[in-house]
Tab-separated table of N, CA and C in Angstrom:
chain	number	residue	atom	x	y	z
A	1	MET	N	120.284	117.419	79.060
A	1	MET	CA	120.677	117.201	77.695
A	1	MET	C	121.454	115.890	77.645
A	2	VAL	N	120.901	114.951	76.901
A	2	VAL	CA	121.539	113.645	76.759
A	2	VAL	C	121.684	113.313	75.278
A	3	SER	N	122.371	112.215	74.997
A	3	SER	CA	122.711	111.884	73.615
A	3	SER	C	121.663	111.058	72.873
A	4	THR	N	120.936	110.211	73.585
A	4	THR	CA	120.027	109.296	72.898
A	4	THR	C	118.691	109.202	73.624
A	5	SER	N	117.723	108.631	72.937
A	5	SER	CA	116.405	108.403	73.550
A	5	SER	C	116.516	107.464	74.746
A	6	ALA	N	117.381	106.470	74.650
A	6	ALA	CA	117.582	105.533	75.767
A	6	ALA	C	118.137	106.261	76.984
A	7	ASP	N	119.038	107.208	76.745
A	7	ASP	CA	119.583	108.011	77.845
A	7	ASP	C	118.480	108.835	78.499
A	8	LEU	N	117.595	109.408	77.676
A	8	LEU	CA	116.483	110.180	78.216
A	8	LEU	C	115.604	109.302	79.101
A	9	ASP	N	115.324	108.096	78.651
A	9	ASP	CA	114.531	107.162	79.456
A	9	ASP	C	115.196	106.881	80.796
A	10	GLN	N	116.525	106.707	80.791
A	10	GLN	CA	117.245	106.432	82.037
A	10	GLN	C	117.178	107.618	82.996
A	11	VAL	N	117.290	108.823	82.469
A	11	VAL	CA	117.176	110.007	83.316
A	11	VAL	C	115.783	110.078	83.923
A	12	LEU	N	114.763	109.834	83.114
A	12	LEU	CA	113.391	109.859	83.622
A	12	LEU	C	113.174	108.776	84.671
A	13	ASP	N	113.782	107.598	84.471
A	13	ASP	CA	113.693	106.537	85.480
A	13	ASP	C	114.146	107.062	86.840
A	14	GLN	N	115.258	107.781	86.852
A	14	GLN	CA	115.795	108.302	88.102
A	14	GLN	C	114.917	109.418	88.671
A	15	LEU	N	114.436	110.303	87.801
A	15	LEU	CA	113.598	111.402	88.273
A	15	LEU	C	112.282	110.910	88.861
A	16	LEU	N	111.789	109.803	88.347
A	16	LEU	CA	110.493	109.284	88.776
A	16	LEU	C	110.606	108.087	89.716
A	17	ALA	N	111.816	107.783	90.172
A	17	ALA	CA	112.049	106.590	90.987
A	17	ALA	C	111.283	106.618	92.306
A	18	ASP	N	111.203	107.758	92.928
A	18	ASP	CA	110.499	107.879	94.206
A	18	ASP	C	109.053	108.266	93.922
A	19	PRO	N	108.104	107.374	94.224
A	19	PRO	CA	106.701	107.658	93.898
A	19	PRO	C	106.126	108.864	94.645
A	20	ASP	N	106.788	109.284	95.713
A	20	ASP	CA	106.304	110.427	96.486
A	20	ASP	C	106.938	111.754	96.072
A	21	ARG	N	107.916	111.691	95.173
A	21	ARG	CA	108.607	112.907	94.749
A	21	ARG	C	108.769	112.909	93.242
A	22	ALA	N	108.505	114.038	92.674
A	22	ALA	CA	108.737	114.229	91.238
A	22	ALA	C	108.928	115.721	91.006
A	23	PRO	N	109.686	116.081	90.001
A	23	PRO	CA	109.838	117.503	89.707
A	23	PRO	C	108.532	118.072	89.153
A	24	ARG	N	108.387	119.372	89.205
A	24	ARG	CA	107.195	120.006	88.601
A	24	ARG	C	107.321	120.056	87.089
A	25	HIS	N	108.561	120.262	86.617
A	25	HIS	CA	108.815	120.412	85.188
A	25	HIS	C	110.078	119.646	84.820
A	26	VAL	N	110.107	119.156	83.603
A	26	VAL	CA	111.327	118.610	83.017
A	26	VAL	C	111.556	119.369	81.725
A	27	VAL	N	112.755	119.923	81.578
A	27	VAL	CA	113.153	120.600	80.351
A	27	VAL	C	114.205	119.722	79.692
A	28	ASP	N	113.907	119.254	78.499
A	28	ASP	CA	114.824	118.358	77.795
A	28	ASP	C	115.455	119.087	76.622
A	29	CYS	N	116.766	119.286	76.695
A	29	CYS	CA	117.504	119.984	75.644
A	29	CYS	C	118.169	119.020	74.667
A	30	SER	N	117.849	117.761	74.770
A	30	SER	CA	118.434	116.751	73.899
A	30	SER	C	117.894	116.860	72.482
A	31	THR	N	118.625	116.285	71.558
A	31	THR	CA	118.137	116.140	70.197
A	31	THR	C	117.717	114.684	70.048
A	32	VAL	N	116.468	114.424	70.407
A	32	VAL	CA	115.893	113.085	70.279
A	32	VAL	C	114.723	113.166	69.309
A	33	SER	N	114.212	112.030	68.913
A	33	SER	CA	113.108	112.010	67.957
A	33	SER	C	111.829	112.575	68.565
A	34	SER	N	110.938	113.005	67.695
A	34	SER	CA	109.626	113.479	68.149
A	34	SER	C	108.885	112.379	68.884
A	35	GLU	N	109.052	111.150	68.429
A	35	GLU	CA	108.382	110.011	69.063
A	35	GLU	C	108.907	109.789	70.487
A	36	ALA	N	110.220	109.857	70.661
A	36	ALA	CA	110.805	109.688	71.998
A	36	ALA	C	110.372	110.826	72.915
A	37	SER	N	110.313	112.016	72.365
A	37	SER	CA	109.890	113.173	73.142
A	37	SER	C	108.422	113.036	73.564
A	38	ALA	N	107.573	112.617	72.635
A	38	ALA	CA	106.150	112.436	72.952
A	38	ALA	C	105.963	111.346	73.997
A	39	SER	N	106.761	110.293	73.914
A	39	SER	CA	106.700	109.211	74.896
A	39	SER	C	107.084	109.732	76.284
A	40	ALA	N	108.148	110.529	76.348
A	40	ALA	CA	108.570	111.121	77.625
A	40	ALA	C	107.474	112.032	78.167
A	41	ARG	N	106.857	112.809	77.286
A	41	ARG	CA	105.787	113.723	77.691
A	41	ARG	C	104.620	112.941	78.309
A	42	ARG	N	104.221	111.856	77.661
A	42	ARG	CA	103.115	111.034	78.182
A	42	ARG	C	103.487	110.411	79.531
A	43	ARG	N	104.691	109.915	79.614
A	43	ARG	CA	105.156	109.284	80.854
A	43	ARG	C	105.144	110.276	82.011
A	44	LEU	N	105.625	111.469	81.769
A	44	LEU	CA	105.662	112.492	82.814
A	44	LEU	C	104.264	112.979	83.169
A	45	ALA	N	103.392	113.068	82.187
A	45	ALA	CA	102.024	113.532	82.439
A	45	ALA	C	101.305	112.620	83.431
A	46	LYS	N	101.625	111.342	83.409
A	46	LYS	CA	101.015	110.406	84.362
A	46	LYS	C	101.360	110.764	85.800
A	47	ARG	N	102.444	111.490	85.994
A	47	ARG	CA	102.872	111.933	87.334
A	47	ARG	C	102.634	113.423	87.528
A	48	ALA	N	101.861	114.034	86.630
A	48	ALA	CA	101.551	115.466	86.689
A	48	ALA	C	102.804	116.340	86.600
A	49	VAL	N	103.759	115.907	85.802
A	49	VAL	CA	104.989	116.649	85.563
A	49	VAL	C	104.920	117.212	84.143
A	50	SER	N	105.124	118.511	83.996
A	50	SER	CA	105.104	119.090	82.655
A	50	SER	C	106.434	118.813	81.960
A	51	PHE	N	106.375	118.767	80.645
A	51	PHE	CA	107.556	118.465	79.838
A	51	PHE	C	107.730	119.572	78.809
A	52	ILE	N	108.896	120.186	78.834
A	52	ILE	CA	109.251	121.196	77.852
A	52	ILE	C	110.362	120.630	76.978
A	53	ALA	N	110.069	120.461	75.702
A	53	ALA	CA	111.095	120.070	74.739
A	53	ALA	C	111.840	121.347	74.371
A	54	ALA	N	113.156	121.333	74.512
A	54	ALA	CA	113.956	122.533	74.252
A	54	ALA	C	115.273	122.161	73.576
A	55	PRO	N	115.197	121.539	72.390
A	55	PRO	CA	116.444	121.149	71.730
A	55	PRO	C	117.305	122.368	71.406
A	56	VAL	N	118.596	122.170	71.492
A	56	VAL	CA	119.546	123.261	71.259
A	56	VAL	C	120.114	123.185	69.852
A	57	SER	N	120.534	124.326	69.362
A	57	SER	CA	121.246	124.411	68.084
A	57	SER	C	122.527	125.183	68.318
A	58	GLY	N	123.589	124.628	67.809
A	58	GLY	CA	124.886	125.294	67.932
A	58	GLY	C	125.970	124.280	68.243
A	59	ASN	N	127.151	124.535	67.720
A	59	ASN	CA	128.293	123.670	67.983
A	59	ASN	C	129.082	124.196	69.183
A	60	GLY	N	130.167	123.539	69.491
A	60	GLY	CA	130.973	123.925	70.642
A	60	GLY	C	131.449	125.369	70.589
A	61	LYS	N	131.791	125.823	69.413
A	61	LYS	CA	132.246	127.202	69.229
A	61	LYS	C	131.121	128.189	69.571
A	62	VAL	N	129.911	127.866	69.146
A	62	VAL	CA	128.748	128.704	69.426
A	62	VAL	C	128.460	128.719	70.924
A	63	VAL	N	128.578	127.556	71.559
A	63	VAL	CA	128.351	127.457	73.006
A	63	VAL	C	129.358	128.333	73.751
A	64	ARG	N	130.644	128.202	73.401
A	64	ARG	CA	131.682	128.991	74.077
A	64	ARG	C	131.461	130.496	73.896
A	65	ALA	N	130.891	130.882	72.778
A	65	ALA	CA	130.620	132.296	72.522
A	65	ALA	C	129.341	132.760	73.208
A	66	GLY	N	128.628	131.833	73.865
A	66	GLY	CA	127.394	132.191	74.556
A	66	GLY	C	126.241	132.486	73.622
A	67	MET	N	126.242	131.861	72.450
A	67	MET	CA	125.232	132.165	71.444
A	67	MET	C	124.352	130.973	71.090
A	68	LEU	N	124.226	130.046	71.999
A	68	LEU	CA	123.387	128.873	71.787
A	68	LEU	C	121.943	129.296	71.522
A	69	SER	N	121.243	128.555	70.688
A	69	SER	CA	119.824	128.810	70.412
A	69	SER	C	119.000	127.635	70.897
A	70	LEU	N	117.839	127.935	71.469
A	70	LEU	CA	116.905	126.897	71.908
A	70	LEU	C	115.525	127.229	71.370
A	71	VAL	N	114.820	126.205	70.950
A	71	VAL	CA	113.429	126.356	70.560
A	71	VAL	C	112.641	125.459	71.508
A	72	CYS	N	111.585	125.995	72.110
A	72	CYS	CA	110.882	125.304	73.192
A	72	CYS	C	109.419	125.061	72.844
A	73	SER	N	108.923	123.909	73.287
A	73	SER	CA	107.492	123.639	73.168
A	73	SER	C	107.032	122.839	74.374
A	74	GLY	N	105.764	123.032	74.688
A	74	GLY	CA	105.148	122.376	75.838
A	74	GLY	C	104.057	123.288	76.361
A	75	PRO	N	103.494	122.966	77.507
A	75	PRO	CA	102.440	123.817	78.060
A	75	PRO	C	102.946	125.247	78.274
A	76	GLU	N	102.207	126.215	77.779
A	76	GLU	CA	102.668	127.599	77.821
A	76	GLU	C	102.880	128.106	79.245
A	77	ASP	N	102.016	127.708	80.175
A	77	ASP	CA	102.191	128.159	81.560
A	77	ASP	C	103.463	127.568	82.166
A	78	SER	N	103.780	126.336	81.823
A	78	SER	CA	105.020	125.715	82.312
A	78	SER	C	106.234	126.402	81.699
A	79	TYR	N	106.148	126.685	80.403
A	79	TYR	CA	107.245	127.395	79.744
A	79	TYR	C	107.490	128.746	80.424
A	80	ALA	N	106.421	129.451	80.757
A	80	ALA	CA	106.560	130.753	81.416
A	80	ALA	C	107.326	130.615	82.736
A	81	GLU	N	107.098	129.524	83.448
A	81	GLU	CA	107.803	129.315	84.721
A	81	GLU	C	109.282	129.012	84.525
A	82	VAL	N	109.619	128.214	83.516
A	82	VAL	CA	111.015	127.799	83.344
A	82	VAL	C	111.804	128.730	82.427
A	83	ARG	N	111.123	129.633	81.759
A	83	ARG	CA	111.786	130.513	80.792
A	83	ARG	C	113.018	131.227	81.354
A	84	PRO	N	112.964	131.831	82.548
A	84	PRO	CA	114.176	132.506	83.050
A	84	PRO	C	115.383	131.568	83.160
A	85	LEU	N	115.151	130.320	83.485
A	85	LEU	CA	116.264	129.364	83.580
A	85	LEU	C	116.756	128.959	82.192
A	86	VAL	N	115.820	128.723	81.282
A	86	VAL	CA	116.189	128.328	79.917
A	86	VAL	C	116.978	129.450	79.248
A	87	GLU	N	116.602	130.683	79.528
A	87	GLU	CA	117.309	131.814	78.917
A	87	GLU	C	118.750	131.928	79.401
A	88	LEU	N	119.078	131.304	80.515
A	88	LEU	CA	120.471	131.277	80.971
A	88	LEU	C	121.328	130.359	80.103
A	89	LEU	N	120.686	129.433	79.390
A	89	LEU	CA	121.415	128.470	78.573
A	89	LEU	C	121.812	128.996	77.203
A	90	GLY	N	121.041	129.939	76.691
A	90	GLY	CA	121.326	130.406	75.342
A	90	GLY	C	120.921	131.833	75.104
A	91	GLN	N	121.472	132.388	74.055
A	91	GLN	CA	121.191	133.773	73.705
A	91	GLN	C	119.832	133.903	73.017
A	92	HIS	N	119.451	132.879	72.258
A	92	HIS	CA	118.201	132.922	71.505
A	92	HIS	C	117.286	131.802	71.996
A	93	VAL	N	116.147	132.176	72.579
A	93	VAL	CA	115.177	131.209	73.073
A	93	VAL	C	113.822	131.581	72.484
A	94	THR	N	113.179	130.606	71.837
A	94	THR	CA	111.900	130.862	71.191
A	94	THR	C	110.896	129.800	71.608
A	95	TYR	N	109.696	130.244	71.980
A	95	TYR	CA	108.596	129.329	72.300
A	95	TYR	C	107.750	129.160	71.042
A	96	VAL	N	107.471	127.900	70.664
A	96	VAL	CA	106.756	127.634	69.410
A	96	VAL	C	105.438	126.884	69.605
A	97	GLY	N	104.977	126.736	70.833
A	97	GLY	CA	103.682	126.101	71.047
A	97	GLY	C	103.778	124.825	71.853
A	98	ASP	N	102.706	124.069	71.803
A	98	ASP	CA	102.573	122.869	72.623
A	98	ASP	C	103.152	121.644	71.914
A	99	GLY	N	103.133	120.528	72.603
A	99	GLY	CA	103.521	119.253	72.004
A	99	GLY	C	104.964	119.211	71.555
A	100	GLU	N	105.175	118.599	70.400
A	100	GLU	CA	106.533	118.362	69.891
A	100	GLU	C	106.954	119.372	68.831
A	101	HIS	N	106.313	120.518	68.800
A	101	HIS	CA	106.637	121.526	67.795
A	101	HIS	C	108.120	121.895	67.786
A	102	ALA	N	108.744	121.958	68.949
A	102	ALA	CA	110.162	122.339	69.011
A	102	ALA	C	111.029	121.364	68.230
A	103	ARG	N	110.728	120.075	68.339
A	103	ARG	CA	111.523	119.074	67.604
A	103	ARG	C	111.366	119.285	66.102
A	104	LEU	N	110.148	119.561	65.669
A	104	LEU	CA	109.885	119.757	64.244
A	104	LEU	C	110.535	121.031	63.722
A	105	VAL	N	110.501	122.091	64.518
A	105	VAL	CA	111.143	123.340	64.117
A	105	VAL	C	112.644	123.129	63.969
A	106	LYS	N	113.242	122.387	64.884
A	106	LYS	CA	114.691	122.140	64.788
A	106	LYS	C	115.016	121.355	63.526
A	107	ILE	N	114.213	120.358	63.197
A	107	ILE	CA	114.439	119.584	61.966
A	107	ILE	C	114.370	120.507	60.753
A	108	CYS	N	113.339	121.337	60.693
A	108	CYS	CA	113.193	122.273	59.567
A	108	CYS	C	114.371	123.235	59.495
A	109	HIS	N	114.790	123.748	60.641
A	109	HIS	CA	115.921	124.666	60.695
A	109	HIS	C	117.187	124.001	60.134
A	110	ASN	N	117.427	122.781	60.570
A	110	ASN	CA	118.614	122.065	60.094
A	110	ASN	C	118.537	121.775	58.599
A	111	LEU	N	117.360	121.441	58.117
A	111	LEU	CA	117.197	121.185	56.683
A	111	LEU	C	117.460	122.454	55.881
A	112	LEU	N	116.957	123.578	56.355
A	112	LEU	CA	117.166	124.844	55.652
A	112	LEU	C	118.639	125.238	55.617
A	113	LEU	N	119.353	124.896	56.683
A	113	LEU	CA	120.777	125.239	56.749
A	113	LEU	C	121.663	124.188	56.081
A	114	GLY	N	121.045	123.092	55.639
A	114	GLY	CA	121.817	122.036	55.004
A	114	GLY	C	122.624	121.212	55.978
A	115	ALA	N	122.200	121.199	57.247
A	115	ALA	CA	122.958	120.462	58.272
A	115	ALA	C	122.734	118.957	58.177
A	116	TRP	N	121.674	118.557	57.475
A	116	TRP	CA	121.408	117.110	57.380
A	116	TRP	C	121.592	116.628	55.986
């Protein structure tokens, strides 16, 4: 979980620095744009690394109460593998499909709640 798209790029630079080693999956809990997320997904796909977008919802008070919510999207088989770990991060975890659906769901959720 990072603050900006540029930060996400820097993390990916480090994860992909060694051409002989790469993670199997990357789960990104950042709130970045759909475009930045899609770019990260394409970049990782070139190295056969799956990308799960999993933006979080909740403020510090919600986090301390253990009630963080995550909405996830990406390859369903990859999500199935990382789900037990993602569920450790929040009380509410929902899979919404492939691609950047998670980013779009979070935007809609925030609009409905008047957060933006």
